[in-house]
Coordinates of C-alpha atoms and ligand atoms in Angstrom, one line a residue:
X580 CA 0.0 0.0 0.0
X581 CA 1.3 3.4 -0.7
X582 CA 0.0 7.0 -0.3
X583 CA 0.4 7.8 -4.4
X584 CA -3.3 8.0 -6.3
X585 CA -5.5 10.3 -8.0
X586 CA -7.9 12.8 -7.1
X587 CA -10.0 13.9 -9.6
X588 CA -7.8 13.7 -12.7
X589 CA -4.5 14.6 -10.8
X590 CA -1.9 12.4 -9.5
X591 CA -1.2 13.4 -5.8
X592 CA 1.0 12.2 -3.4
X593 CA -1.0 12.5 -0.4
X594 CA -3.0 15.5 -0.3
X595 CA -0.6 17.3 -2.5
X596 CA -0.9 17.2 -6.4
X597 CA 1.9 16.2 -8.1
X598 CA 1.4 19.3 -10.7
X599 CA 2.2 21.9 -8.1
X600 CA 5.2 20.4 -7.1
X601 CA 6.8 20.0 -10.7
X602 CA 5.5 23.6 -11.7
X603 CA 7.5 25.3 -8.4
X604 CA 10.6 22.5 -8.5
X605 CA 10.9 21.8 -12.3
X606 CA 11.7 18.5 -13.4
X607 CA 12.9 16.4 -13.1
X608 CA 12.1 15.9 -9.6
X609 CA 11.9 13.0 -7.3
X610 CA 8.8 13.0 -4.6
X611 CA 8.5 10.7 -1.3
X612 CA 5.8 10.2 0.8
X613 CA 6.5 10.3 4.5
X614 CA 3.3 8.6 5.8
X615 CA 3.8 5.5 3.2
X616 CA 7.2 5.2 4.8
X617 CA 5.8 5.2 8.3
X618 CA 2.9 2.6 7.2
X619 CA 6.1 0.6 5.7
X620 CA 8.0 0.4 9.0
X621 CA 4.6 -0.1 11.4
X622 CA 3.4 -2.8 9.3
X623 CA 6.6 -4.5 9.3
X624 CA 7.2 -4.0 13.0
X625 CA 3.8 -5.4 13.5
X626 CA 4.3 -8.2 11.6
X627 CA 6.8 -9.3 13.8
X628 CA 5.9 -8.1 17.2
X629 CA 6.4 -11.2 19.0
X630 CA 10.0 -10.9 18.3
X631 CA 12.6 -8.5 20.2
X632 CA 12.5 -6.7 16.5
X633 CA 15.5 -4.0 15.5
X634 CA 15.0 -2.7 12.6
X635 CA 18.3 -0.9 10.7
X636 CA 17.0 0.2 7.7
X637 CA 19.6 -0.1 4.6
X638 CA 20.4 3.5 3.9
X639 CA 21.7 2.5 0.3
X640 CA 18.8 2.5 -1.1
X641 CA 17.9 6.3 -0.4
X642 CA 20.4 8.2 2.1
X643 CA 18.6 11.5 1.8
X644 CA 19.1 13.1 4.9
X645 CA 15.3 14.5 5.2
X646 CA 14.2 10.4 5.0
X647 CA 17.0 9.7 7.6
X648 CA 15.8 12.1 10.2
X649 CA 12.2 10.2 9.5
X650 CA 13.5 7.1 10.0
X651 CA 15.4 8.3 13.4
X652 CA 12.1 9.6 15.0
X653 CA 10.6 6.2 13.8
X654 CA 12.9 4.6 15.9
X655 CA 15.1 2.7 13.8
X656 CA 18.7 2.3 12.9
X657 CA 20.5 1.9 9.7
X658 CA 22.4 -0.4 7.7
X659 CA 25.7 1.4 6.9
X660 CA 28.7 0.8 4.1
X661 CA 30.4 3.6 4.1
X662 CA 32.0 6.3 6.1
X663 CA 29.9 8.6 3.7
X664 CA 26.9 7.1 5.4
X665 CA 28.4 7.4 8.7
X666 CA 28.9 11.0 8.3
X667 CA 25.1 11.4 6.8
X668 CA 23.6 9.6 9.8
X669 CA 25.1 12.2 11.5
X670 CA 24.0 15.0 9.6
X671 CA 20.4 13.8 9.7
X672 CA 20.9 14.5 13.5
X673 CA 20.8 10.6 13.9
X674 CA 22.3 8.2 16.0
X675 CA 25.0 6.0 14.8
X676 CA 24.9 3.8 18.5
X677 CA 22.3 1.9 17.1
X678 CA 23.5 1.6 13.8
X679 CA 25.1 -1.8 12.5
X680 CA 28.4 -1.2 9.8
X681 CA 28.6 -3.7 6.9
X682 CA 30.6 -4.2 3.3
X683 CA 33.0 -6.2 2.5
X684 CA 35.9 -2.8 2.1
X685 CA 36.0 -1.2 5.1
X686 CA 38.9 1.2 5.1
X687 CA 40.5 1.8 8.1
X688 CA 39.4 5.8 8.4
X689 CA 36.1 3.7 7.7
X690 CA 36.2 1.4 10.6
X691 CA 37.7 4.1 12.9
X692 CA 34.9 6.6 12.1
X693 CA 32.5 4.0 13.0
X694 CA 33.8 3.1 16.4
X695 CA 34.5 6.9 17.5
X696 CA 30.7 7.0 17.0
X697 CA 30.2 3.4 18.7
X698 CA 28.6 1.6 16.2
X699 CA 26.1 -1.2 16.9
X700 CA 28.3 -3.8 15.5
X701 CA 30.3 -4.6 12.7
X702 CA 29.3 -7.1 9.9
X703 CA 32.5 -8.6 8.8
X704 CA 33.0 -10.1 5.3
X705 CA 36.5 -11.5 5.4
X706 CA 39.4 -12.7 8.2
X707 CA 41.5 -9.6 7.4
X708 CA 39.0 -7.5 7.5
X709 CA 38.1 -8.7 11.3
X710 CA 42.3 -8.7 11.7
X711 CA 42.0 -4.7 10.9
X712 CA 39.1 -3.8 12.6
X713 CA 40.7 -5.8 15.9
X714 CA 43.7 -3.6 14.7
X715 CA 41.9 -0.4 15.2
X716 CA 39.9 -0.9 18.0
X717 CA 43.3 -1.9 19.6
X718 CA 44.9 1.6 18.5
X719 CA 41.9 3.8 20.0
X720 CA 41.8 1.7 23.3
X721 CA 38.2 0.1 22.7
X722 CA 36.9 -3.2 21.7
X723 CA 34.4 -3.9 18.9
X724 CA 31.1 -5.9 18.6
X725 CA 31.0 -7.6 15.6
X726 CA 28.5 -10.5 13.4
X727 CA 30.2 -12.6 10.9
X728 CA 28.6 -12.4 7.6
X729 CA 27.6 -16.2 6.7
X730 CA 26.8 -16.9 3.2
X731 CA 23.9 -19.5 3.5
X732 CA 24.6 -20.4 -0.4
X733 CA 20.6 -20.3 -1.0
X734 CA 19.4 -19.2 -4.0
X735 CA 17.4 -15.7 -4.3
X736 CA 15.9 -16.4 -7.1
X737 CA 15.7 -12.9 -8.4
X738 CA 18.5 -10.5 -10.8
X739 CA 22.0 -12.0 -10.8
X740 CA 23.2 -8.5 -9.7
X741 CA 21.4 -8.7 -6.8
X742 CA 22.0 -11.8 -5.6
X743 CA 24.6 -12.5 -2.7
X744 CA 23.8 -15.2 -1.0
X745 CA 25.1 -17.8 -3.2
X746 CA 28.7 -19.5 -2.7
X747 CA 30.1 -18.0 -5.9
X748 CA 29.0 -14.1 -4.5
X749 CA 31.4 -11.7 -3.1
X750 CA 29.7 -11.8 -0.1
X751 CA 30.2 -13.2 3.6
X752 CA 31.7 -16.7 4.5
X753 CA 30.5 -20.2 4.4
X754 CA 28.9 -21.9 6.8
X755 CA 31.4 -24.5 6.9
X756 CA 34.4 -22.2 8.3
X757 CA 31.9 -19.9 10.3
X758 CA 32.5 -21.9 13.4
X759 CA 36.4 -21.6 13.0
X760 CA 35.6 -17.8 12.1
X761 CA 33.7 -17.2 15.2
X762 CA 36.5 -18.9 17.4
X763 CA 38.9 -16.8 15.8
X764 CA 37.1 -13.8 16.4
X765 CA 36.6 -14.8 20.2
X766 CA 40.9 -15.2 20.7
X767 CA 41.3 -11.0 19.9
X768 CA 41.5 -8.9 22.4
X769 CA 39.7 -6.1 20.9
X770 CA 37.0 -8.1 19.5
X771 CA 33.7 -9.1 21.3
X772 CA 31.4 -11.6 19.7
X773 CA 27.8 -9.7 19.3
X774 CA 26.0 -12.0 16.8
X775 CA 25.7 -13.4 13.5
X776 CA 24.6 -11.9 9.8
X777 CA 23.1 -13.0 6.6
X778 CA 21.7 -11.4 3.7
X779 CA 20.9 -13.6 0.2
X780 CA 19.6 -10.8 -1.7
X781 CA 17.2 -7.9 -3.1
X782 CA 13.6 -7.8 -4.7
X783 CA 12.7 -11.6 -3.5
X784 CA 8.9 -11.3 -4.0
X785 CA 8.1 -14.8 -2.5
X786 CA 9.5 -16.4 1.1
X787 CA 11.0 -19.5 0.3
X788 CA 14.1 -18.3 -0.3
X789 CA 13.8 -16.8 3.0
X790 CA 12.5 -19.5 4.4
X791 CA 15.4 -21.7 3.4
X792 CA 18.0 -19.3 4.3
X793 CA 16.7 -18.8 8.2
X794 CA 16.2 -22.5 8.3
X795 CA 19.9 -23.5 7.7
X796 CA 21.4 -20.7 9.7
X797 CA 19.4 -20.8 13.1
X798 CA 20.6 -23.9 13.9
X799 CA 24.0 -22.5 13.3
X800 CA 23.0 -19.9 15.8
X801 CA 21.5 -21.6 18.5
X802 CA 25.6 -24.2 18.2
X803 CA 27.0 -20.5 18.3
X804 CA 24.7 -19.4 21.1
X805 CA 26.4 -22.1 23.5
X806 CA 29.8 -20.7 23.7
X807 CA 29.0 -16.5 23.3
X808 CA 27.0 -14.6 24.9
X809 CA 25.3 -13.5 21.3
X810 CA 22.8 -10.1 21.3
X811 CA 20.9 -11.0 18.1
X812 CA 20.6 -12.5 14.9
X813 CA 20.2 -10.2 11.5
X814 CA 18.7 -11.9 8.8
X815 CA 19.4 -9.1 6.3
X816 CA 17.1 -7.0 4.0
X817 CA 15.6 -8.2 0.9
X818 CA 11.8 -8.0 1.0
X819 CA 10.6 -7.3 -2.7
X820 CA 7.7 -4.4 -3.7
X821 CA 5.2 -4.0 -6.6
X822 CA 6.7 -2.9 -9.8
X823 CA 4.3 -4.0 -12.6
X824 CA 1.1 -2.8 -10.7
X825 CA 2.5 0.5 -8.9
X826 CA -0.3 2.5 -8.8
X827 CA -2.8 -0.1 -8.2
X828 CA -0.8 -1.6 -5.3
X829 CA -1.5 1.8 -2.9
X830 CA -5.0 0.3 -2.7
X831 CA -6.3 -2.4 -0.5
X832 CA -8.9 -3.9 -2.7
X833 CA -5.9 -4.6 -4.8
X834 CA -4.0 -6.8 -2.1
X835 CA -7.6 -8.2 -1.5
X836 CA -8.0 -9.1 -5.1
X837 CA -5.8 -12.4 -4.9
X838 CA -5.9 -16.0 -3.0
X839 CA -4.1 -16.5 0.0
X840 CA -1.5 -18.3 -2.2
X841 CA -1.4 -16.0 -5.5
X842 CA -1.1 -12.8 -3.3
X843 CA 2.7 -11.1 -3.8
X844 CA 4.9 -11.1 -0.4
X845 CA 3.5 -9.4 1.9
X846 CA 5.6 -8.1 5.8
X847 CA 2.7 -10.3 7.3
X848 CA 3.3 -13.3 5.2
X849 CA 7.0 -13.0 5.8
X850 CA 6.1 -12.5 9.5
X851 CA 4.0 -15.4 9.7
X852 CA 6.8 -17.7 8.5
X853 CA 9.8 -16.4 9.8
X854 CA 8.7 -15.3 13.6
X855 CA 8.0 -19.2 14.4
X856 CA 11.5 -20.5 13.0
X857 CA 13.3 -17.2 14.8
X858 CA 11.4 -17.2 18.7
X859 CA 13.1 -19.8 20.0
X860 CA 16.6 -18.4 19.7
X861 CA 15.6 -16.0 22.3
X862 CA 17.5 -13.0 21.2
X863 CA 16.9 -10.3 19.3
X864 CA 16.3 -10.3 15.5
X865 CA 18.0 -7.4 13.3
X866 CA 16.3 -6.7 10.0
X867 CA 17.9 -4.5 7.8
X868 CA 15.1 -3.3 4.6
X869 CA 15.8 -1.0 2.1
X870 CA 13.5 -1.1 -0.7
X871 CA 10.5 -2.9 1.2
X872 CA 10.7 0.9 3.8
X873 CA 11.2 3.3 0.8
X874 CA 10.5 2.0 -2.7
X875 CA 7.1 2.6 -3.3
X876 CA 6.8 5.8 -1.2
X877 CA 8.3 7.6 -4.3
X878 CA 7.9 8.7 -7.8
X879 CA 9.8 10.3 -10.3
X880 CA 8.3 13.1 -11.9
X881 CA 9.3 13.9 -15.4
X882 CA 8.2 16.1 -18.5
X883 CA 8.2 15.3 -22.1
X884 CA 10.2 17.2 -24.5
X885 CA 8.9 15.0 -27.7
X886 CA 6.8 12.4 -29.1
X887 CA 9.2 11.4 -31.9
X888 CA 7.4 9.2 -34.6
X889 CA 10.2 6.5 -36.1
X890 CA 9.7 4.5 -39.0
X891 CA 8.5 1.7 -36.8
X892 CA 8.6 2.7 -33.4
X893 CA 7.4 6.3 -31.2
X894 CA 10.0 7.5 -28.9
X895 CA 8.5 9.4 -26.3
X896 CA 11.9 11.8 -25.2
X897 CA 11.2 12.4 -21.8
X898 CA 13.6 15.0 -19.6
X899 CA 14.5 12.4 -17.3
X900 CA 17.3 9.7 -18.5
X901 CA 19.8 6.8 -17.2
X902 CA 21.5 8.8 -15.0
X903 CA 18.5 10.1 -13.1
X904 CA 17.0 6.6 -12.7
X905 CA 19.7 3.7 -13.8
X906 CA 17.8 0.9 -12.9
X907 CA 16.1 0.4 -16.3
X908 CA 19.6 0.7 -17.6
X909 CA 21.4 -1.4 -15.1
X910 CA 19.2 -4.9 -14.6
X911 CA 16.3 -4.4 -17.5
X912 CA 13.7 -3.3 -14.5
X913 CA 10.4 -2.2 -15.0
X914 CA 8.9 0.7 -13.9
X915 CA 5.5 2.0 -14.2
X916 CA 5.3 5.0 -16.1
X917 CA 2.1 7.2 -15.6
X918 CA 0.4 10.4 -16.7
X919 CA 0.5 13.1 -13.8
X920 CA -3.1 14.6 -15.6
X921 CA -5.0 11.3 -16.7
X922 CA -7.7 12.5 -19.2
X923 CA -9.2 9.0 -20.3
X924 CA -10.8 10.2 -23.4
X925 CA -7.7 10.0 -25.1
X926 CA -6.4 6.8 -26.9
X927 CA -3.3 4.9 -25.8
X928 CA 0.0 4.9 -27.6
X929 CA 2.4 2.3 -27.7
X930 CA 5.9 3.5 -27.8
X931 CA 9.7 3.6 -26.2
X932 CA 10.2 5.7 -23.0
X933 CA 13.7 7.1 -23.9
X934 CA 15.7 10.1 -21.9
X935 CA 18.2 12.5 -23.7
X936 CA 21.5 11.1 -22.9
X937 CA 23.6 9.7 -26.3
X938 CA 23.1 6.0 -25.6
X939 CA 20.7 3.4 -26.5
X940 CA 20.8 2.3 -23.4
X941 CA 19.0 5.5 -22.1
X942 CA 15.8 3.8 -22.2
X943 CA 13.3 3.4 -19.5
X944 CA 10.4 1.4 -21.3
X945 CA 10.4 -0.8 -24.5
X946 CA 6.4 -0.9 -26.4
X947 CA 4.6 0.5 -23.7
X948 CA 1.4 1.4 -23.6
X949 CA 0.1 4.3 -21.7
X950 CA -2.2 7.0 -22.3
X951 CA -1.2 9.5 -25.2
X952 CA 0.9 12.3 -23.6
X953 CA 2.1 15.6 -25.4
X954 CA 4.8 18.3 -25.0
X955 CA 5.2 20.1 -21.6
X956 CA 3.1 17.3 -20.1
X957 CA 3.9 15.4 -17.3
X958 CA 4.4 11.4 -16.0
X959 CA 5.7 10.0 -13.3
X960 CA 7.6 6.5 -12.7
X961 CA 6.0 4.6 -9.9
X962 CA 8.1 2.9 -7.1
X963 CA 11.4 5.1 -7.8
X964 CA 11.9 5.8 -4.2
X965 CA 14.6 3.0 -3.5
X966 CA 17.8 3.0 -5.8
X967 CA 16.4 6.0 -7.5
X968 CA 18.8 8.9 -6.6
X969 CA 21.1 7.1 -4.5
X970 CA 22.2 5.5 -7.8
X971 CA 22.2 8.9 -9.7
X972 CA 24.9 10.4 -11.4
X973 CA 26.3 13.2 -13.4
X974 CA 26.6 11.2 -16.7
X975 CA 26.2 14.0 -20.2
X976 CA 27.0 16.9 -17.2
X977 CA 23.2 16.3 -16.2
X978 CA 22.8 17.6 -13.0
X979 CA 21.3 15.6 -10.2
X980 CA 17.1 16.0 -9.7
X981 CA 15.5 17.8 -6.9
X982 CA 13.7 15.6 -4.0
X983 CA 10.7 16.7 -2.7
X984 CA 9.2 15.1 0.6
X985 CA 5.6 15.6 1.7
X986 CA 3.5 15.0 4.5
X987 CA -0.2 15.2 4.1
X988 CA -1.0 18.7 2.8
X989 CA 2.5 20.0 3.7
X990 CA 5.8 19.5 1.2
X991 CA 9.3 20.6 1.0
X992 CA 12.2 20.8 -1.2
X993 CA 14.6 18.3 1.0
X994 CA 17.5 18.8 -2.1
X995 CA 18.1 21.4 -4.4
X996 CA 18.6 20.0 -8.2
X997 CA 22.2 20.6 -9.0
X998 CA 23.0 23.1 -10.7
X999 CA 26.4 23.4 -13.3
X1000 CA 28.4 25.2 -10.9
X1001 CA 28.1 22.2 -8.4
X1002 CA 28.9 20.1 -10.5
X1003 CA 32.6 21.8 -11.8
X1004 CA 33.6 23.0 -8.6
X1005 CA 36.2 20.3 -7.8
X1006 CA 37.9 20.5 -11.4
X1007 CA 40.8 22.8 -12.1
X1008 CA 43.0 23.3 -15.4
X1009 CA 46.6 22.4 -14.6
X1010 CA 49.3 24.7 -14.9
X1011 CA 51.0 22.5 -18.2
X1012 CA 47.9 23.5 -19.7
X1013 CA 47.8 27.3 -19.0
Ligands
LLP1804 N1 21.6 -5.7 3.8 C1 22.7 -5.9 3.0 C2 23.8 -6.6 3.5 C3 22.6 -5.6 1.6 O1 23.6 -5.8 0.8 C4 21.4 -4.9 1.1 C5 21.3 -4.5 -0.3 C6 20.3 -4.7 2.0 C7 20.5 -5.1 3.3 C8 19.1 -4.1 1.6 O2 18.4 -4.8 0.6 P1 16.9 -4.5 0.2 O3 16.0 -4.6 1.4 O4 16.9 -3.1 -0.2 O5 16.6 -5.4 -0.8 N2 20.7 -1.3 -6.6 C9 19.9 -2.6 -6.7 C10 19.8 -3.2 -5.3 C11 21.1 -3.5 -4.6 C12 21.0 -4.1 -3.2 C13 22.3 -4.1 -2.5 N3 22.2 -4.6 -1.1 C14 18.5 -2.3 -7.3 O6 18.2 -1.2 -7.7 O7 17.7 -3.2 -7.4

């Protein structure tokens, strides 16, 4: 469910119309509901409220520092990689003492950053990585919690660059040398055994991966729990959204429309399954979201420049392009693309979705069909609030969108777009060239 519909022929996000927004901010312009992201983390904490539930939601997936500060008065943490994130959480006015630190390239200034500011706990990828952080904590006189990252090797079933929790990813350790990890871990003196990790990937829309994964590692835990005094178990983020049937999906007669069996996965479905399997650990259960908190609680708003008529195609050129929105680009994903001002006395078109930038891979949509739009007019792409902007970039010298984030009738411009001058001012001529 999601705050995004229309009244009357506009497109609002709440109780604000998505026309006002891109007439004052231009476009393009990426909008965020707060009260979809606060329905996202109450339903999920309710659908696991027999559990002692943390929930550190995976900044990645949109780090703007007005959602941070929303998340922090909702009570969670976050799922950091980076000292930049480190240094937003901070920013947002956050609190990094409930935060948990994971990747598998921590840099030293990284690792030191994170303990000045007593990170939750460290998820460690590698043995030299838990030999530096041991190394650091040593240096500043403190000692570190840290999870080993165990790689279940279960298959997500969903986009091979999002997988990780199969043997041949990147990510984590196997199971069969955690034990021998753990006691490693256990002989530093600057290390302190807090619990253990897993994460097998992003977008899973049904639970038996999930299902799988928590099976094979909670007996692993409860071995683990014998010999350290463990404070919790994270099983990761992962939880997939609506792509196909954005718009359709903010409604509950929607969700009601399918059988028990046939309906998409749901934080009450995953709840149902996992809270049984994870209760009798006794400890408390980490979750670290991303897109399930954020993704459908934004759009992407976007003007046409042209309705270009190929030979045996239409291109409609919209003023958006790969490096607003690089999903499309990146894995093929689909996005629903929608008219701001529906008027449904006008016919369909079928056509290409294409942005400006000199590549044929600048395309968002391949022989869609949506209502005809012109010039000046405005769509918006559905569920663009996770991996949206966080993935932007500066590709053709675009300059980065704005972000918009409402609250019932009230909305603000949380980021400026970015303007030229931005975008230059670390560059410099050299002298040889003068
Ligand atoms: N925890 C760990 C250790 C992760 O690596 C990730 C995501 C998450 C949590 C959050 O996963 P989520 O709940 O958002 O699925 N750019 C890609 C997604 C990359 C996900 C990377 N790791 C996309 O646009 O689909």
């Amino acid at each position: 469910m999601h705050h995004f519909s229309y009244h009357g022929s506009n497109l609002h996000c709440e109780d604000v119309d998505l026309t006002e927004i891109a007439g004052l901010y231009g476009s393009p312009t990426y909008v965020y509901s707060a009260a979809t992201i606060t329905d996202n983390v109450t339903r999920l904490q309710a659908s696991l409220s027999g559990l002692d539930l943390k929930i550190c939601y995976a900044m990645k997936a949109n780090s703007s520092l007005a959602l941070l500060r929303l998340f922090s008065q909702l009570g969670t943490g976050f799922d950091l990689v980076s000292g930049g994130e480190i240094r937003r959480v901070l920013a947002a006015g956050a609190d990094v003492k409930s935060s948990v630190f994971a990747g598998v390239g921590k840099s030293e200034a990284e690792i030191e950053l994170a303990l000045q500011n007593e990170v939750f706990a460290f998820h460690v990828e590698s043995e030299p990585e838990l030999i530096r952080i041991n190394h650091v904590a040593g240096r500043l006189g403190v000692v570190a919690p840290i999870a080993i990252r165990i790689n279940p090797d279960v298959d997500a079933k969903t986009h091979a660059k999002i997988t990780t929790g199969k043997s041949d990813n990147k990510f984590g350790i196997p199971m069969s040398v955690a034990a021998a990890g753990y006691e490693a871990a256990a002989k530093l003196p600057n290390i302190r055994v807090a619990g253990v990790q897993m994460h097998i990937g992003s977008q899973l829309t049904s639970i038996g991966p999930f299902r799988e994964a928590v099976e094979k590692v909670v007996p692993f835990v409860a071995e683990l729990q014998k010999a350290h005094d463990l404070d919790y178990f994270s099983i990761g983020g992962g939880i997939g959204i609506i792509y196909e049937d954005a718009l359709a999906s903010g409604s509950q007669d929607w969700w009601d429309g399918f059988s028990d069996e046939d309906r998409p996965l749901t934080p009450e479905s995953y709840g149902a399954v996992l809270q049984p399997l994870l209760a009798p650990l006794g400890i408390k259960v980490l979750l670290e979201p991303g897109r399930f908190l954020v993704g459908n609680a934004g759009v992407m708003l976007s003007r046409i420049e042209y309705l270009k008529r190929g030979a045996s195609k239409n291109f409609l050129v919209v003023d958006a392009a790969m490096n607003d929105l690089a999903r499309p680009s990146m894995y093929d994903s689909y996005h629903e693309i929608v008219p701001v001002e529906r008027d449904t006395s006008r016919a369909a078109i079928v056509t290409d979705v294409v942005g400006p930038i000199c590549e044929t891979g600048d395309c968002f949509a391949k022989s869609r069909e949506i209502q005809s739009v012109g010039e000046g007019e405005l769509v918006a792409f559905m569920s663009a609030g996770a991996y949206g902007f966080t993935m932007a970039s500066n590709y053709n010298t675009r300059g980065r969108a704005a972000e918009v984030l409402v609250k019932g009738s009230a909305f603000e411009l949380v980021h400026q777009r970015e303007t030229f001058e931005q975008q230059i001012a670390g560059e410099s001529i050299p002298a040889f060239l003068a």
